[in-house]
């Protein structure tokens, strides 16, 4: 935009006639008008250039502003997305807090229930312990009576008859009966019973029974065994002079060798009775678990058979062979001492009976009332 200054020139006064010609000759035509028009054009061009520059700068600024506005719009979209994500996370956080709060409530209630169950369990254990201490059930009492009877029978049978096999069988039944008892206080009785069973098994009841059977058979056979001089006379009637003379003198005087044994002083016909007595002595030693006495009695029987009985007889050889096998057998061990398990069982039952008489009245109903209200 250009501004023009209005001209301030005024019309000159009319010259004098004389100087008119001279002034025409010397004066040049004024060039103010062309000069004034060229300056305006230059100014206009400058102003146009300035306007173009301003317009370019303005366009550049507008372009930059648009670019910045686009970037701002993109950032605004990202900010909006972030706000949406933040809002979503906030909702999820609130949901998680609610869930954690619910879980805390559930855990608290579960903890309270667990404490209540623990308290009930403790009360139940105490009640069961009190019941087991105060009295035994009828089932256990019956089993204990049966076990005590079996142990007593085993002890008396072994003491009176030496029947180790029967005593061992009674101990097996008593152990089975005690295993069915619910009270664990009687486990110690089973340990003592097991020790006595092992002691009975170590003496080999079956082998002792076989020895007794063999000795009884030998005692029954000894009276039928032939002697050397009395039972082995020739059956034919042909005897020489010296034999007949010996028989005649033998009825009056009998000459024998005395070896210092009781058999040497006894008549030959009582040799069977003495041998049978030694066999009976061996039997009694077996019943008394006297291994040394058994061995000595069997050695006396064998010596009697060798000295007084016919060694050529098959029966005598068979009896001596059986005695040798008895002597070769290993010892069966000392007599076991029974009754410890029975005494322990009686003591435990006495202790339980004493607790039953001194225990206070049961308060299970009073104790059960607060248990129902336990959370």
mmCIF file of C-alpha atoms in Angstrom:
data_model
loop_
_atom_site.group_PDB
_atom_site.id
_atom_site.type_symbol
_atom_site.label_atom_id
_atom_site.label_comp_id
_atom_site.label_asym_id
_atom_site.label_seq_id
_atom_site.Cartn_x
_atom_site.Cartn_y
_atom_site.Cartn_z
ATOM 1 C CA UNK A 1 0.000 0.000 0.000
ATOM 2 C CA UNK A 2 1.413 3.457 -1.123
ATOM 3 C CA UNK A 3 0.656 6.962 -0.043
ATOM 4 C CA UNK A 4 1.113 9.994 -2.263
ATOM 5 C CA UNK A 5 1.789 13.462 -0.975
ATOM 6 C CA UNK A 6 -0.424 16.074 -2.683
ATOM 7 C CA UNK A 7 1.447 18.677 -4.639
ATOM 8 C CA UNK A 8 1.699 22.143 -3.056
ATOM 9 C CA UNK A 9 2.718 24.037 -6.289
ATOM 10 C CA UNK A 10 0.732 27.224 -7.001
ATOM 11 C CA UNK A 11 0.251 28.972 -10.344
ATOM 12 C CA UNK A 12 3.038 31.591 -10.986
ATOM 13 C CA UNK A 13 2.315 35.153 -11.542
ATOM 14 C CA UNK A 14 2.247 36.264 -15.154
ATOM 15 C CA UNK A 15 5.786 37.398 -16.190
ATOM 16 C CA UNK A 16 6.622 40.529 -17.584
ATOM 17 C CA UNK A 17 6.507 40.851 -21.346
ATOM 18 C CA UNK A 18 10.170 41.791 -21.621
ATOM 19 C CA UNK A 19 11.466 38.927 -19.755
ATOM 20 C CA UNK A 20 9.139 36.441 -21.267
ATOM 21 C CA UNK A 21 11.255 35.647 -24.218
ATOM 22 C CA UNK A 22 14.418 35.355 -22.244
ATOM 23 C CA UNK A 23 12.902 33.057 -19.766
ATOM 24 C CA UNK A 24 11.565 30.913 -22.578
ATOM 25 C CA UNK A 25 15.001 30.637 -24.056
ATOM 26 C CA UNK A 26 16.779 29.842 -20.897
ATOM 27 C CA UNK A 27 14.229 27.819 -18.971
ATOM 28 C CA UNK A 28 13.801 24.060 -19.581
ATOM 29 C CA UNK A 29 10.527 22.270 -19.349
ATOM 30 C CA UNK A 30 9.936 20.920 -15.809
ATOM 31 C CA UNK A 31 10.380 17.154 -15.281
ATOM 32 C CA UNK A 32 8.762 16.887 -11.907
ATOM 33 C CA UNK A 33 5.828 14.857 -13.092
ATOM 34 C CA UNK A 34 7.859 11.946 -14.544
ATOM 35 C CA UNK A 35 10.089 11.887 -11.493
ATOM 36 C CA UNK A 36 7.123 11.772 -9.188
ATOM 37 C CA UNK A 37 5.615 8.801 -11.079
ATOM 38 C CA UNK A 38 8.860 6.638 -11.030
ATOM 39 C CA UNK A 39 9.321 6.927 -7.284
ATOM 40 C CA UNK A 40 5.821 5.771 -6.679
ATOM 41 C CA UNK A 41 6.442 2.739 -8.860
ATOM 42 C CA UNK A 42 9.578 1.870 -6.993
ATOM 43 C CA UNK A 43 7.844 2.292 -3.754
ATOM 44 C CA UNK A 44 4.996 0.163 -5.061
ATOM 45 C CA UNK A 45 7.431 -2.564 -6.152
ATOM 46 C CA UNK A 46 9.135 -2.471 -2.782
ATOM 47 C CA UNK A 47 5.891 -2.587 -1.011
ATOM 48 C CA UNK A 48 4.797 -5.491 -3.263
ATOM 49 C CA UNK A 49 7.997 -7.339 -2.509
ATOM 50 C CA UNK A 50 7.513 -6.680 1.167
ATOM 51 C CA UNK A 51 3.951 -7.870 0.910
ATOM 52 C CA UNK A 52 5.091 -10.976 -0.975
ATOM 53 C CA UNK A 53 7.734 -11.621 1.667
ATOM 54 C CA UNK A 54 5.207 -11.092 4.394
ATOM 55 C CA UNK A 55 2.793 -13.370 2.562
ATOM 56 C CA UNK A 56 5.513 -16.034 2.109
ATOM 57 C CA UNK A 57 6.552 -15.715 5.713
ATOM 58 C CA UNK A 58 2.930 -15.895 6.726
ATOM 59 C CA UNK A 59 2.408 -18.970 4.537
ATOM 60 C CA UNK A 60 5.511 -20.561 5.927
ATOM 61 C CA UNK A 61 4.324 -19.807 9.426
ATOM 62 C CA UNK A 62 0.896 -21.190 8.570
ATOM 63 C CA UNK A 63 2.485 -24.315 7.130
ATOM 64 C CA UNK A 64 4.586 -24.739 10.235
ATOM 65 C CA UNK A 65 1.571 -24.122 12.380
ATOM 66 C CA UNK A 66 -0.389 -26.717 10.411
ATOM 67 C CA UNK A 67 2.456 -29.231 10.803
ATOM 68 C CA UNK A 68 2.665 -28.474 14.487
ATOM 69 C CA UNK A 69 -1.107 -28.685 14.731
ATOM 70 C CA UNK A 70 -1.015 -32.123 13.020
ATOM 71 C CA UNK A 71 1.677 -33.249 15.426
ATOM 72 C CA UNK A 72 -0.340 -31.799 18.276
ATOM 73 C CA UNK A 73 -3.400 -33.609 16.998
ATOM 74 C CA UNK A 74 -1.382 -36.862 16.857
ATOM 75 C CA UNK A 75 -0.137 -36.276 20.404
ATOM 76 C CA UNK A 76 -3.678 -35.485 21.412
ATOM 77 C CA UNK A 77 -4.818 -38.823 19.967
ATOM 78 C CA UNK A 78 -2.032 -40.604 21.838
ATOM 79 C CA UNK A 79 -2.947 -38.738 24.976
ATOM 80 C CA UNK A 80 -6.544 -39.793 24.452
ATOM 81 C CA UNK A 81 -5.491 -43.403 23.991
ATOM 82 C CA UNK A 82 -3.331 -43.156 27.082
ATOM 83 C CA UNK A 83 -6.240 -41.704 28.984
ATOM 84 C CA UNK A 84 -8.404 -44.588 27.793
ATOM 85 C CA UNK A 85 -5.732 -47.089 28.840
ATOM 86 C CA UNK A 86 -5.314 -45.316 32.164
ATOM 87 C CA UNK A 87 -9.066 -45.435 32.678
ATOM 88 C CA UNK A 88 -9.083 -49.146 31.786
ATOM 89 C CA UNK A 89 -6.194 -49.834 34.141
ATOM 90 C CA UNK A 90 -7.953 -47.859 36.823
ATOM 91 C CA UNK A 91 -11.066 -49.989 36.393
ATOM 92 C CA UNK A 92 -8.995 -53.167 36.374
ATOM 93 C CA UNK A 93 -7.157 -51.962 39.475
ATOM 94 C CA UNK A 94 -10.460 -51.279 41.179
ATOM 95 C CA UNK A 95 -11.685 -54.741 40.130
ATOM 96 C CA UNK A 96 -8.519 -56.326 41.461
ATOM 97 C CA UNK A 97 -8.876 -54.425 44.697
ATOM 98 C CA UNK A 98 -12.411 -55.681 45.030
ATOM 99 C CA UNK A 99 -11.273 -59.220 44.309
ATOM 100 C CA UNK A 100 -8.401 -58.934 46.791
ATOM 101 C CA UNK A 101 -10.836 -57.585 49.336
ATOM 102 C CA UNK A 102 -13.187 -60.493 48.650
ATOM 103 C CA UNK A 103 -10.272 -62.930 48.866
ATOM 104 C CA UNK A 104 -9.217 -61.398 52.167
ATOM 105 C CA UNK A 105 -12.728 -61.856 53.455
ATOM 106 C CA UNK A 106 -12.795 -65.462 52.266
ATOM 107 C CA UNK A 107 -9.370 -66.118 53.788
ATOM 108 C CA UNK A 108 -10.449 -64.549 57.042
ATOM 109 C CA UNK A 109 -13.565 -66.678 57.182
ATOM 110 C CA UNK A 110 -11.555 -69.787 56.192
ATOM 111 C CA UNK A 111 -9.014 -68.992 58.908
ATOM 112 C CA UNK A 112 -11.774 -68.638 61.456
ATOM 113 C CA UNK A 113 -13.320 -71.911 60.319
ATOM 114 C CA UNK A 114 -9.934 -73.624 60.456
ATOM 115 C CA UNK A 115 -9.361 -72.340 63.971
ATOM 116 C CA UNK A 116 -12.809 -73.570 64.894
ATOM 117 C CA UNK A 117 -12.132 -76.991 63.374
ATOM 118 C CA UNK A 118 -8.765 -77.154 65.147
ATOM 119 C CA UNK A 119 -10.414 -76.340 68.435
ATOM 120 C CA UNK A 120 -13.085 -78.958 67.832
ATOM 121 C CA UNK A 121 -10.462 -81.514 66.904
ATOM 122 C CA UNK A 122 -8.500 -80.743 70.048
ATOM 123 C CA UNK A 123 -11.638 -81.061 72.161
ATOM 124 C CA UNK A 124 -12.447 -84.342 70.421
ATOM 125 C CA UNK A 125 -8.947 -85.681 71.026
ATOM 126 C CA UNK A 126 -9.164 -84.691 74.675
ATOM 127 C CA UNK A 127 -12.536 -86.377 74.978
ATOM 128 C CA UNK A 128 -11.243 -89.567 73.344
ATOM 129 C CA UNK A 129 -8.146 -89.523 75.545
ATOM 130 C CA UNK A 130 -10.295 -89.077 78.640
ATOM 131 C CA UNK A 131 -12.565 -91.898 77.562
ATOM 132 C CA UNK A 132 -9.624 -94.229 76.880
ATOM 133 C CA UNK A 133 -8.091 -93.358 80.235
ATOM 134 C CA UNK A 134 -11.312 -93.682 82.203
ATOM 135 C CA UNK A 135 -12.524 -97.027 80.948
ATOM 136 C CA UNK A 136 -12.060 -99.713 78.373
ATOM 137 C CA UNK A 137 -14.764 -100.648 75.987
ATOM 138 C CA UNK A 138 -16.622 -103.914 76.395
ATOM 139 C CA UNK A 139 -14.970 -105.269 73.258
ATOM 140 C CA UNK A 140 -11.479 -104.532 74.559
ATOM 141 C CA UNK A 141 -12.317 -105.916 77.993
ATOM 142 C CA UNK A 142 -13.491 -109.181 76.436
ATOM 143 C CA UNK A 143 -10.340 -109.450 74.332
ATOM 144 C CA UNK A 144 -8.136 -108.739 77.329
ATOM 145 C CA UNK A 145 -9.919 -111.414 79.357
ATOM 146 C CA UNK A 146 -9.341 -113.913 76.571
ATOM 147 C CA UNK A 147 -5.670 -112.957 76.216
ATOM 148 C CA UNK A 148 -5.120 -113.249 79.966
ATOM 149 C CA UNK A 149 -6.737 -116.700 80.013
ATOM 150 C CA UNK A 150 -4.560 -117.877 77.128
ATOM 151 C CA UNK A 151 -1.360 -116.620 78.762
ATOM 152 C CA UNK A 152 -2.260 -118.230 82.073
ATOM 153 C CA UNK A 153 -3.107 -121.521 80.353
ATOM 154 C CA UNK A 154 0.193 -121.473 78.425
ATOM 155 C CA UNK A 155 2.186 -120.853 81.613
ATOM 156 C CA UNK A 156 0.464 -123.595 83.601
ATOM 157 C CA UNK A 157 0.600 -126.119 80.750
ATOM 158 C CA UNK A 158 4.309 -125.575 80.322
ATOM 159 C CA UNK A 159 4.981 -125.688 84.088
ATOM 160 C CA UNK A 160 2.899 -128.822 84.757
ATOM 161 C CA UNK A 161 3.398 -130.910 81.625
ATOM 162 C CA UNK A 162 6.388 -129.309 79.855
ATOM 163 C CA UNK A 163 4.220 -128.932 76.760
ATOM 164 C CA UNK A 164 6.209 -126.292 74.903
ATOM 165 C CA UNK A 165 4.272 -126.810 71.659
ATOM 166 C CA UNK A 166 0.904 -126.241 73.361
ATOM 167 C CA UNK A 167 2.288 -123.207 75.220
ATOM 168 C CA UNK A 168 3.633 -121.751 71.967
ATOM 169 C CA UNK A 169 0.253 -122.216 70.265
ATOM 170 C CA UNK A 170 -1.478 -120.488 73.204
ATOM 171 C CA UNK A 171 0.985 -117.599 72.943
ATOM 172 C CA UNK A 172 0.222 -117.236 69.232
ATOM 173 C CA UNK A 173 -3.507 -117.003 69.978
ATOM 174 C CA UNK A 174 -2.902 -114.489 72.766
ATOM 175 C CA UNK A 175 -0.800 -112.283 70.477
ATOM 176 C CA UNK A 176 -3.538 -112.344 67.836
ATOM 177 C CA UNK A 177 -6.104 -111.398 70.474
ATOM 178 C CA UNK A 178 -4.021 -108.499 71.821
ATOM 179 C CA UNK A 179 -3.498 -107.204 68.277
ATOM 180 C CA UNK A 180 -7.259 -106.615 68.044
ATOM 181 C CA UNK A 181 -7.305 -104.404 71.182
ATOM 182 C CA UNK A 182 -7.788 -100.720 70.296
ATOM 183 C CA UNK A 183 -5.931 -99.314 73.306
ATOM 184 C CA UNK A 184 -2.278 -98.676 72.394
ATOM 185 C CA UNK A 185 -1.226 -98.922 76.057
ATOM 186 C CA UNK A 186 -1.125 -102.717 75.705
ATOM 187 C CA UNK A 187 1.531 -102.650 72.961
ATOM 188 C CA UNK A 188 4.211 -103.243 75.618
ATOM 189 C CA UNK A 189 2.456 -106.491 76.580
ATOM 190 C CA UNK A 190 2.775 -107.683 72.984
ATOM 191 C CA UNK A 191 6.523 -106.957 73.055
ATOM 192 C CA UNK A 192 6.964 -109.030 76.232
ATOM 193 C CA UNK A 193 4.786 -111.756 74.741
ATOM 194 C CA UNK A 194 6.942 -111.778 71.600
ATOM 195 C CA UNK A 195 10.102 -112.221 73.697
ATOM 196 C CA UNK A 196 8.590 -115.227 75.498
ATOM 197 C CA UNK A 197 7.453 -116.708 72.188
ATOM 198 C CA UNK A 198 11.018 -116.473 70.877
ATOM 199 C CA UNK A 199 12.305 -118.170 74.028
ATOM 200 C CA UNK A 200 9.818 -121.013 73.559
ATOM 201 C CA UNK A 201 10.682 -121.366 69.870
ATOM 202 C CA UNK A 202 14.434 -121.467 70.667
ATOM 203 C CA UNK A 203 14.093 -124.683 72.703
ATOM 204 C CA UNK A 204 12.675 -126.451 69.622
ATOM 205 C CA UNK A 205 9.454 -127.958 71.013
ATOM 206 C CA UNK A 206 9.064 -130.279 68.018
ATOM 207 C CA UNK A 207 12.549 -131.713 68.474
ATOM 208 C CA UNK A 208 11.953 -132.251 72.188
ATOM 209 C CA UNK A 209 8.689 -134.018 71.431
ATOM 210 C CA UNK A 210 10.513 -136.299 68.985
ATOM 211 C CA UNK A 211 13.169 -137.063 71.607
ATOM 212 C CA UNK A 212 10.519 -137.933 74.173
ATOM 213 C CA UNK A 213 8.754 -140.190 71.687
ATOM 214 C CA UNK A 214 12.031 -141.933 70.852
ATOM 215 C CA UNK A 215 12.891 -142.439 74.527
ATOM 216 C CA UNK A 216 9.415 -143.838 75.266
ATOM 217 C CA UNK A 217 9.806 -146.301 72.418
ATOM 218 C CA UNK A 218 13.271 -147.327 73.674
ATOM 219 C CA UNK A 219 11.943 -147.818 77.225
ATOM 220 C CA UNK A 220 9.248 -150.093 75.816
ATOM 221 C CA UNK A 221 11.758 -152.143 73.770
ATOM 222 C CA UNK A 222 14.465 -152.651 76.398
ATOM 223 C CA UNK A 223 12.624 -155.420 78.323
ATOM 224 C CA UNK A 224 12.524 -157.493 75.113
ATOM 225 C CA UNK A 225 16.229 -157.165 74.266
ATOM 226 C CA UNK A 226 18.328 -160.353 74.632
ATOM 227 C CA UNK A 227 21.076 -160.497 77.261
ATOM 228 C CA UNK A 228 24.532 -161.933 76.686
ATOM 229 C CA UNK A 229 24.439 -165.024 78.922
ATOM 230 C CA UNK A 230 20.849 -165.627 79.892
ATOM 231 C CA UNK A 231 19.063 -165.284 76.572
ATOM 232 C CA UNK A 232 21.731 -166.596 74.163
ATOM 233 C CA UNK A 233 22.003 -170.262 75.316
ATOM 234 C CA UNK A 234 22.160 -172.887 72.569
ATOM 235 C CA UNK A 235 18.833 -174.461 71.821
ATOM 236 C CA UNK A 236 20.212 -177.842 70.801
ATOM 237 C CA UNK A 237 20.807 -180.541 73.457
ATOM 238 C CA UNK A 238 24.367 -181.349 72.416
ATOM 239 C CA UNK A 239 26.664 -179.912 75.146
ATOM 240 C CA UNK A 240 30.159 -181.115 75.986
ATOM 241 C CA UNK A 241 31.514 -182.136 79.375
ATOM 242 C CA UNK A 242 32.913 -178.805 80.345
ATOM 243 C CA UNK A 243 29.693 -176.986 79.476
ATOM 244 C CA UNK A 244 27.676 -179.420 81.563
ATOM 245 C CA UNK A 245 30.174 -179.066 84.407
ATOM 246 C CA UNK A 246 30.008 -175.321 84.179
ATOM 247 C CA UNK A 247 26.242 -175.403 84.309
ATOM 248 C CA UNK A 248 26.369 -177.651 87.381
ATOM 249 C CA UNK A 249 28.869 -175.431 89.164
ATOM 250 C CA UNK A 250 27.036 -172.283 88.024
ATOM 251 C CA UNK A 251 24.025 -173.282 90.024
ATOM 252 C CA UNK A 252 26.214 -173.350 93.165
ATOM 253 C CA UNK A 253 28.958 -170.721 92.628
ATOM 254 C CA UNK A 254 28.979 -167.923 90.052
ATOM 255 C CA UNK A 255 32.236 -166.181 89.226
ATOM 256 C CA UNK A 256 32.001 -162.743 87.499
ATOM 257 C CA UNK A 257 34.228 -159.762 86.933
ATOM 258 C CA UNK A 258 33.400 -156.720 89.060
ATOM 259 C CA UNK A 259 34.128 -153.521 87.071
ATOM 260 C CA UNK A 260 33.012 -151.168 89.848
ATOM 261 C CA UNK A 261 29.646 -150.289 88.332
ATOM 262 C CA UNK A 262 26.255 -150.992 89.944
ATOM 263 C CA UNK A 263 25.623 -153.464 87.171
ATOM 264 C CA UNK A 264 28.565 -155.505 88.279
ATOM 265 C CA UNK A 265 26.938 -156.090 91.649
ATOM 266 C CA UNK A 266 23.467 -156.772 90.277
ATOM 267 C CA UNK A 267 22.033 -159.855 88.784
ATOM 268 C CA UNK A 268 22.007 -160.030 84.988
ATOM 269 C CA UNK A 269 18.243 -160.340 84.942
ATOM 270 C CA UNK A 270 17.727 -156.906 86.445
ATOM 271 C CA UNK A 271 19.891 -155.321 83.709
ATOM 272 C CA UNK A 272 16.755 -154.607 81.668
ATOM 273 C CA UNK A 273 15.113 -152.826 84.596
ATOM 274 C CA UNK A 274 18.230 -150.730 85.239
ATOM 275 C CA UNK A 275 18.489 -149.773 81.550
ATOM 276 C CA UNK A 276 14.799 -148.905 81.468
ATOM 277 C CA UNK A 277 15.267 -146.740 84.593
ATOM 278 C CA UNK A 278 18.135 -144.901 82.899
ATOM 279 C CA UNK A 279 15.921 -144.296 79.865
ATOM 280 C CA UNK A 280 13.195 -142.950 82.173
ATOM 281 C CA UNK A 281 15.816 -140.743 83.820
ATOM 282 C CA UNK A 282 16.719 -139.388 80.369
ATOM 283 C CA UNK A 283 13.040 -138.664 79.725
ATOM 284 C CA UNK A 284 12.707 -136.763 82.980
ATOM 285 C CA UNK A 285 15.876 -134.807 82.155
ATOM 286 C CA UNK A 286 14.377 -133.830 78.794
ATOM 287 C CA UNK A 287 11.195 -132.685 80.530
ATOM 288 C CA UNK A 288 13.256 -130.730 83.069
ATOM 289 C CA UNK A 289 15.408 -129.158 80.300
ATOM 290 C CA UNK A 290 18.487 -130.715 81.931
ATOM 291 C CA UNK A 291 20.727 -131.369 78.948
ATOM 292 C CA UNK A 292 23.621 -132.588 81.103
ATOM 293 C CA UNK A 293 21.418 -135.099 82.965
ATOM 294 C CA UNK A 294 19.926 -136.285 79.685
ATOM 295 C CA UNK A 295 23.359 -136.897 78.189
ATOM 296 C CA UNK A 296 24.601 -138.755 81.299
ATOM 297 C CA UNK A 297 21.529 -140.991 81.411
ATOM 298 C CA UNK A 298 21.831 -141.877 77.726
ATOM 299 C CA UNK A 299 25.519 -142.701 78.170
ATOM 300 C CA UNK A 300 24.647 -145.058 81.065
ATOM 301 C CA UNK A 301 22.010 -146.748 78.898
ATOM 302 C CA UNK A 302 24.504 -147.236 76.094
ATOM 303 C CA UNK A 303 27.083 -148.646 78.516
ATOM 304 C CA UNK A 304 24.516 -151.054 79.917
ATOM 305 C CA UNK A 305 23.568 -152.240 76.442
ATOM 306 C CA UNK A 306 27.228 -152.772 75.552
ATOM 307 C CA UNK A 307 28.016 -154.632 78.772
ATOM 308 C CA UNK A 308 24.921 -156.740 79.420
ATOM 309 C CA UNK A 309 23.062 -157.214 76.171
ATOM 310 C CA UNK A 310 23.854 -159.297 73.124
ATOM 311 C CA UNK A 311 25.830 -157.120 70.666
ATOM 312 C CA UNK A 312 24.992 -159.483 67.791
ATOM 313 C CA UNK A 313 21.248 -158.908 68.126
ATOM 314 C CA UNK A 314 19.751 -156.583 65.466
ATOM 315 C CA UNK A 315 17.390 -155.086 68.038
ATOM 316 C CA UNK A 316 20.277 -154.199 70.351
ATOM 317 C CA UNK A 317 22.202 -152.629 67.480
ATOM 318 C CA UNK A 318 19.142 -150.617 66.448
ATOM 319 C CA UNK A 319 18.556 -149.375 70.010
ATOM 320 C CA UNK A 320 22.205 -148.362 70.388
ATOM 321 C CA UNK A 321 22.104 -146.558 67.036
ATOM 322 C CA UNK A 322 19.063 -144.567 68.149
ATOM 323 C CA UNK A 323 20.757 -143.710 71.447
ATOM 324 C CA UNK A 324 23.843 -142.573 69.522
ATOM 325 C CA UNK A 325 21.675 -140.274 67.365
ATOM 326 C CA UNK A 326 20.126 -138.822 70.521
ATOM 327 C CA UNK A 327 23.564 -138.188 71.980
ATOM 328 C CA UNK A 328 24.724 -136.569 68.739
ATOM 329 C CA UNK A 329 21.813 -134.110 68.784
ATOM 330 C CA UNK A 330 22.545 -130.558 69.839
ATOM 331 C CA UNK A 331 21.385 -129.201 73.157
ATOM 332 C CA UNK A 332 17.999 -127.483 73.161
ATOM 333 C CA UNK A 333 18.801 -124.686 75.589
ATOM 334 C CA UNK A 334 17.672 -123.912 79.131
ATOM 335 C CA UNK A 335 14.103 -123.835 80.294
ATOM 336 C CA UNK A 336 12.450 -120.480 79.397
ATOM 337 C CA UNK A 337 10.886 -118.412 82.132
ATOM 338 C CA UNK A 338 7.282 -117.599 81.322
ATOM 339 C CA UNK A 339 4.832 -115.251 82.998
ATOM 340 C CA UNK A 340 6.321 -111.779 82.399
ATOM 341 C CA UNK A 341 3.723 -110.910 79.751
ATOM 342 C CA UNK A 342 0.917 -112.190 81.959
ATOM 343 C CA UNK A 343 2.116 -110.110 84.925
ATOM 344 C CA UNK A 344 2.449 -106.993 82.779
ATOM 345 C CA UNK A 345 -1.045 -107.472 81.380
ATOM 346 C CA UNK A 346 -2.495 -107.816 84.869
ATOM 347 C CA UNK A 347 -0.655 -104.711 86.077
ATOM 348 C CA UNK A 348 -1.951 -102.609 83.181
ATOM 349 C CA UNK A 349 -5.493 -103.782 83.760
ATOM 350 C CA UNK A 350 -5.167 -102.930 87.454
ATOM 351 C CA UNK A 351 -3.951 -99.419 86.584
ATOM 352 C CA UNK A 352 -6.907 -98.908 84.236
ATOM 353 C CA UNK A 353 -9.316 -100.173 86.868
ATOM 354 C CA UNK A 354 -7.812 -97.755 89.412
ATOM 355 C CA UNK A 355 -8.215 -94.861 86.984
ATOM 356 C CA UNK A 356 -11.830 -95.844 86.412
ATOM 357 C CA UNK A 357 -12.583 -95.657 90.131
ATOM 358 C CA UNK A 358 -10.779 -92.329 90.712
ATOM 359 C CA UNK A 359 -11.785 -90.531 87.471
ATOM 360 C CA UNK A 360 -14.366 -87.686 87.791
ATOM 361 C CA UNK A 361 -17.792 -87.851 86.250
ATOM 362 C CA UNK A 362 -17.741 -87.373 82.479
ATOM 363 C CA UNK A 363 -18.613 -83.890 81.294
ATOM 364 C CA UNK A 364 -18.949 -84.649 77.621
ATOM 365 C CA UNK A 365 -22.357 -82.985 77.347
ATOM 366 C CA UNK A 366 -21.093 -79.764 78.926
ATOM 367 C CA UNK A 367 -18.020 -79.774 76.774
ATOM 368 C CA UNK A 368 -20.002 -80.511 73.642
ATOM 369 C CA UNK A 369 -22.287 -77.413 73.986
ATOM 370 C CA UNK A 370 -19.645 -74.753 73.183
ATOM 371 C CA UNK A 371 -18.228 -76.914 70.436
ATOM 372 C CA UNK A 372 -21.429 -76.533 68.464
ATOM 373 C CA UNK A 373 -21.191 -72.737 68.697
ATOM 374 C CA UNK A 374 -17.575 -72.619 67.597
ATOM 375 C CA UNK A 375 -17.292 -70.749 64.292
#
